[in-house]
XYZ file of C-alpha atoms in Angstrom:
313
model
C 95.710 -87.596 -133.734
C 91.932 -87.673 -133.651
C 89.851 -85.325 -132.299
C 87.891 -87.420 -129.172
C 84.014 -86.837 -130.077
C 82.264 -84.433 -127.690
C 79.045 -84.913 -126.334
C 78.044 -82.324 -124.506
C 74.555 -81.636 -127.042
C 73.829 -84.888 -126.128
C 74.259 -84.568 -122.377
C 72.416 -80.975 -122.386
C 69.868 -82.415 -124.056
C 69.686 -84.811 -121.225
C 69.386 -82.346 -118.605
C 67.305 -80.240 -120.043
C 64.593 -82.877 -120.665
C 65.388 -84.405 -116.688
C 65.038 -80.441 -115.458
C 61.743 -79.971 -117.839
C 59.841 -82.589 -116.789
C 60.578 -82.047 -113.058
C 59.980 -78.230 -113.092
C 57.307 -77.848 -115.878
C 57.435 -76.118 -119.256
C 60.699 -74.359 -121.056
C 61.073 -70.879 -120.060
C 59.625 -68.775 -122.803
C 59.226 -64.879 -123.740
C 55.854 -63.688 -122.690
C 53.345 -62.355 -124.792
C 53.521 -58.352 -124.852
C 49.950 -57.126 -125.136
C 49.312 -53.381 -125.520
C 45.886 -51.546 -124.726
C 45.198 -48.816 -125.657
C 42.378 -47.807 -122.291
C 42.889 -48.476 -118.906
C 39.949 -50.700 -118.663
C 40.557 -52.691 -121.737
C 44.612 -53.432 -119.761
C 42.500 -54.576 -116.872
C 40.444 -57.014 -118.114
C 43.477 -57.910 -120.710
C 45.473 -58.195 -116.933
C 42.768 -60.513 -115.473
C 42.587 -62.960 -118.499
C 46.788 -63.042 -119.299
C 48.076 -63.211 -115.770
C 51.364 -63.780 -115.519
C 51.760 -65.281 -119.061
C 51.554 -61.786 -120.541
C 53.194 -58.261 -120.346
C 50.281 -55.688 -120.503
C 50.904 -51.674 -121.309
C 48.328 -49.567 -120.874
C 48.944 -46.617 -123.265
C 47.340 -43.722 -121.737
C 46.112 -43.116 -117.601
C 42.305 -43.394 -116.631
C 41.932 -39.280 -116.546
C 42.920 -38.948 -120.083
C 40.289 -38.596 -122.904
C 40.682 -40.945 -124.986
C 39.672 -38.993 -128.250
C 42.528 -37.068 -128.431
C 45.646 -38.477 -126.972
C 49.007 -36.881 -127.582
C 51.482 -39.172 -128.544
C 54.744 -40.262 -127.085
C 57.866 -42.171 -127.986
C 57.638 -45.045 -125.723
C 54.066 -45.727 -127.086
C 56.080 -46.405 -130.520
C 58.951 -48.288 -128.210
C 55.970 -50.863 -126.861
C 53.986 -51.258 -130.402
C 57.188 -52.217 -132.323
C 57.412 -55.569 -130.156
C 53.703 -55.714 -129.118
C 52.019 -59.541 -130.182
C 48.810 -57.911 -129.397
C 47.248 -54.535 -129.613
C 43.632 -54.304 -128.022
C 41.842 -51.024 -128.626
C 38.236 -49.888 -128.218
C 37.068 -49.539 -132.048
C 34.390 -47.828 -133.527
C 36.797 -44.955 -134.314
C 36.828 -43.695 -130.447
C 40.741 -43.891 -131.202
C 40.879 -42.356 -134.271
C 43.182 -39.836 -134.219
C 45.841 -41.468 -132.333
C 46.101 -45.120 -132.757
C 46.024 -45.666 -136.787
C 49.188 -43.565 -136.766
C 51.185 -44.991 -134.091
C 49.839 -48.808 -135.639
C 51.919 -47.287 -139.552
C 54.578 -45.947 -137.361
C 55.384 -48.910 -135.516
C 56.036 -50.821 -139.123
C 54.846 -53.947 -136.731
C 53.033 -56.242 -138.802
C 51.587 -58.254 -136.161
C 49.117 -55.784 -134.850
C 47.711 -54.134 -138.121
C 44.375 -54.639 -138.552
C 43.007 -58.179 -140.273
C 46.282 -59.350 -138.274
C 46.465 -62.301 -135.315
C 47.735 -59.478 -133.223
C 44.707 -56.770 -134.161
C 42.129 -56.799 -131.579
C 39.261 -54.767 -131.522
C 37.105 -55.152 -128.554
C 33.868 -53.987 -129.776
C 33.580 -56.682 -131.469
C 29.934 -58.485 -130.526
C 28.863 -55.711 -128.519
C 25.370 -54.513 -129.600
C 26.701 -50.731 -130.081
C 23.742 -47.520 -129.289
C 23.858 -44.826 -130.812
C 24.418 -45.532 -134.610
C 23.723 -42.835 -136.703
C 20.586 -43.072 -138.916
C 21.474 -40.330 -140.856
C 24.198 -39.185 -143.235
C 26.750 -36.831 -141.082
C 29.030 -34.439 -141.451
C 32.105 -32.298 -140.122
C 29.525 -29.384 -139.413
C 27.697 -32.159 -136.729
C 31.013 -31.928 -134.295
C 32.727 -35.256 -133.359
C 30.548 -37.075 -134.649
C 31.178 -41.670 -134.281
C 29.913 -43.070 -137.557
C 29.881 -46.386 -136.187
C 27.736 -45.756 -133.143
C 28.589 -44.577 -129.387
C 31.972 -45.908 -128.496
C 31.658 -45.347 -124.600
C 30.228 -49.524 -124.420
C 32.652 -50.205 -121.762
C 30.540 -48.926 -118.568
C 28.348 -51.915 -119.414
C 29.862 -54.709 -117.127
C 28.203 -57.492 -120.044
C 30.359 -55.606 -122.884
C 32.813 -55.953 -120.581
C 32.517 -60.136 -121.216
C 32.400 -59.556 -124.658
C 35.444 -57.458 -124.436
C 37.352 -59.831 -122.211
C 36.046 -62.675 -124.655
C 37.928 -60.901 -127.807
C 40.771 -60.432 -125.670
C 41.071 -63.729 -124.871
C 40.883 -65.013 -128.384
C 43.494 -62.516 -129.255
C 45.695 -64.082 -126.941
C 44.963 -67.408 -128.182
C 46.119 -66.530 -131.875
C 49.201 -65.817 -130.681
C 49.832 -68.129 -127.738
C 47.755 -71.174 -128.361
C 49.720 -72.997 -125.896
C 48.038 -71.432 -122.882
C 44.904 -71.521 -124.518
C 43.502 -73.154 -121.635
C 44.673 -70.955 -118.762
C 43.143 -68.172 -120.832
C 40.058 -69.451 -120.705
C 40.152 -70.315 -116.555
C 40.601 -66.838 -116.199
C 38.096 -65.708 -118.730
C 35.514 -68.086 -116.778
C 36.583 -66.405 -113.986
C 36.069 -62.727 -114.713
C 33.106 -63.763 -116.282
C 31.549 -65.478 -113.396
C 32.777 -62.190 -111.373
C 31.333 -59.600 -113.528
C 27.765 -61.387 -113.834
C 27.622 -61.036 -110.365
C 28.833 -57.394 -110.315
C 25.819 -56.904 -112.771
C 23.484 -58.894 -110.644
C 24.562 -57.370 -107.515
C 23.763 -53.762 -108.400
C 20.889 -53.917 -110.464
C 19.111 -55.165 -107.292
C 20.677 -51.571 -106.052
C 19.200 -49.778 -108.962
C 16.043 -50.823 -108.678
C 14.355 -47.777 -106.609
C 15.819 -45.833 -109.233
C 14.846 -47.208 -112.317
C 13.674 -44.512 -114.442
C 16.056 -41.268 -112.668
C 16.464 -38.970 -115.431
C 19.795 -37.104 -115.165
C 21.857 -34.900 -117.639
C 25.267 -35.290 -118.749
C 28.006 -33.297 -120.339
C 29.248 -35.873 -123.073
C 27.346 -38.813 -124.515
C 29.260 -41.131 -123.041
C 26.647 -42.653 -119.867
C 24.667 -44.583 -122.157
C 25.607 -47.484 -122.236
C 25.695 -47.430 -117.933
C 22.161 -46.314 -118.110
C 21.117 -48.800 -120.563
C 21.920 -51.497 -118.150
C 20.834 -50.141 -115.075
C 17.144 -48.895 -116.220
C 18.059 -44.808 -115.649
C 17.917 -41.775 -118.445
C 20.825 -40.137 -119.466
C 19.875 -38.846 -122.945
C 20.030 -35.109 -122.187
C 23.348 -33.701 -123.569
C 24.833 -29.919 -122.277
C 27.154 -30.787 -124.987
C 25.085 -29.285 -128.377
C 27.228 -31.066 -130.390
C 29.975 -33.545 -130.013
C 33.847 -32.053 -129.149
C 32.266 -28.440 -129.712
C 31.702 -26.321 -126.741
C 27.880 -25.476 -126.029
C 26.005 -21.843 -126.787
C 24.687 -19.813 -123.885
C 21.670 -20.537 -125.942
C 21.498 -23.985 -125.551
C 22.698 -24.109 -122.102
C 19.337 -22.316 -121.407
C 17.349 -24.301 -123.510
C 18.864 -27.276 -121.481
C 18.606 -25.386 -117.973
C 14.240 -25.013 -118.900
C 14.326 -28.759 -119.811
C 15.939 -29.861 -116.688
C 13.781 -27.251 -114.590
C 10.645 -28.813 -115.955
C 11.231 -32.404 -115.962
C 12.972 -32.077 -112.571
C 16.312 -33.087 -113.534
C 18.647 -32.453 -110.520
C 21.618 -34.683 -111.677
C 24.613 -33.967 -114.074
C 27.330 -36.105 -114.947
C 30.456 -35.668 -116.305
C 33.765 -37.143 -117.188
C 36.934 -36.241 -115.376
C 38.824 -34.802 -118.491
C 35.679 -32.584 -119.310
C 35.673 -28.613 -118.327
C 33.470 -29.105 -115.729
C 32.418 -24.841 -116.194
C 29.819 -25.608 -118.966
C 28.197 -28.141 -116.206
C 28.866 -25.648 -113.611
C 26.392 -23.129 -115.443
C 24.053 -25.168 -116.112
C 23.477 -26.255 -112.566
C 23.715 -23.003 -110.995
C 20.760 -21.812 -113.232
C 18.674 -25.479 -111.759
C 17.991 -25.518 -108.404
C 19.133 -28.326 -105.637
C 20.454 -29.456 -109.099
C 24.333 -30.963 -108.364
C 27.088 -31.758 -110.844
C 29.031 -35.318 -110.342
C 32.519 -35.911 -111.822
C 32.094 -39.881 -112.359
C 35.754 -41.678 -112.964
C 34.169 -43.224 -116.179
C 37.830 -45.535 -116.474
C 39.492 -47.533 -114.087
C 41.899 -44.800 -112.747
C 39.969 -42.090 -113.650
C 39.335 -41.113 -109.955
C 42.398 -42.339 -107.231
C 39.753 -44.636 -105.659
C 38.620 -46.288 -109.260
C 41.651 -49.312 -109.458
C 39.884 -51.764 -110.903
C 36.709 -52.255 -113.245
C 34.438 -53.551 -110.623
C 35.403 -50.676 -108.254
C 35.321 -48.293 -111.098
C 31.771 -49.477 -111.827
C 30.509 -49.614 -107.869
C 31.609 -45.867 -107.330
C 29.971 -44.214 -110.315
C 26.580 -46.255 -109.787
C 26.905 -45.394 -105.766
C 27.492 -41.708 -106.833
C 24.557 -41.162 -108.980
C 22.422 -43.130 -106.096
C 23.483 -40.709 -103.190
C 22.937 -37.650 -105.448
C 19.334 -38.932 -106.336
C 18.754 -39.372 -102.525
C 20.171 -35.860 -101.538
C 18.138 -34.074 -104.330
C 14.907 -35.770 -103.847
């Protein structure tokens, strides 16, 4: 007897295009995005909504030069589309490993997946001479620390985006909404407290680590002393002193510092200045409980050095 013809692919087929076109697009896997900084998984957040999974790799109080790895980082990389990391070998000793380790094609650098967020920033700091080991941790390609610059931050959500748009071209244009959007929002972050800056354009204050630059490039204050002789090695009592007479006669009352830094070395230095005070800024979104987003992150650390320029007047 013959078999009757089925046709249930046909009717399926049916359905699925009735139930499609009533209740949008196909359900699809999301993009999984990995970042390698709290900040950079923030803006990566803002621009993917809810057509990504973002992993942040490593928590806002961590320092991000030396980061020690863990299995789930290799877990997350193996199936990551995207890998965003800072560049400009602030990563260096961490993320080129777990990248060959995770045998993930996708994210390797030249890759759709590979992006680099320095990309298009105008980068300080870039050495003019040739360096060596004996020069501490030294960056070859310039200061890495360009995130505390709200405008990086557009270029950085701008690379982001485009990453996203290799791989998922199909919501290229609710990328870009939200890219206009955190643009719009960080201009006006930028705007907003440079008009809050201005009585103190030109503060000169120390910090620990190189790493305030680019923050007091854009918001017209000094923050070129360094307590930190050289970079990743722990300062002499000699030139702690030599910074303490420097501070004493230019009037330098303010010192920065990261929260991951030994905060002793500071410490020192300020109980040898007078009226001189020592600020532990979250530098990262989560680096401080109250720092949860960029914009917050940003606010706090600009209100900080603000109040301690009022109090040590």
């Amino acid at each position: 007897m013959k078999k009757p013809k089925s046709y249930f692919p046909y009717q399926f087929l049916l359905v699925s295009i009735l139930f499609f076109s009533v209740f949008g697009t196909p359900l699809r896997a999301k993009v999984s995005l990995v970042a390698s900084l709290t900040d950079v998984k923030y803006l990566a957040d803002q621009i993917a909504g809810d057509r990504a999974d973002v992993y942040g790799m490593i928590r806002g109080q961590d320092d991000p030069h030396f980061v020690m790895t863990r299995p789930d980082f290799l877990v997350k990389l193996n199936d990551a589309d995207v890998l965003c990391v800072i560049g400009l070998d602030l990563e260096v000793g961490w993320i080129p490993y777990l990248q060959q380790q995770s045998r993930n094609i996708k994210i390797q650098k030249g890759q759709p997946g590979f992006c680099d967020t320095s990309f298009g920033v105008r980068i300080l700091g870039e050495p003019s001479v040739m360096m060596d080991r004996s020069m501490g941790d030294m960056h070859i390609y310039g200061n890495p620390h360009y995130w505390n610059d709200p405008i990086n931050a557009i270029q950085m959500s701008l690379n982001i985006k485009n990453a996203l748009t290799r791989v998922d071209p199909l919501n290229r244009d609710y990328y870009e909404e939200n890219f206009q959007k955190l643009k719009k929002r960080l201009v006006a972050l930028t705007k907003e407290e440079l008009k809050k800056m201005e009585p103190y354009f030109g503060l000169k204050v120390a910090v620990f680590h190189d790493q305030f630059v680019y923050l007091a490039s854009r918001f017209k204050f000094n923050a070129n002393l360094t307590i930190e002789e050289r970079p990743g090695v722990p300062p002499s009592a000699r030139y702690m002193d030599q910074v303490v007479s420097y501070m004493i006669a230019e009037k330098i009352k303010i010192i920065l510092i990261g929260p991951y830094h030994n905060p002793k070395y500071a410490e020192y230095v300020s109980s040898k200045v007078p009226g001189s005070v020592v600020l532990v800024l979250p530098v990262s979104v989560g680096g401080t409980p109250e720092a949860t987003t960029y914009e917050e992150t940003l606010k706090i650390m600009l209100q900080k050095i603000r109040d301690a320029a009022d109090k040590t007047k």
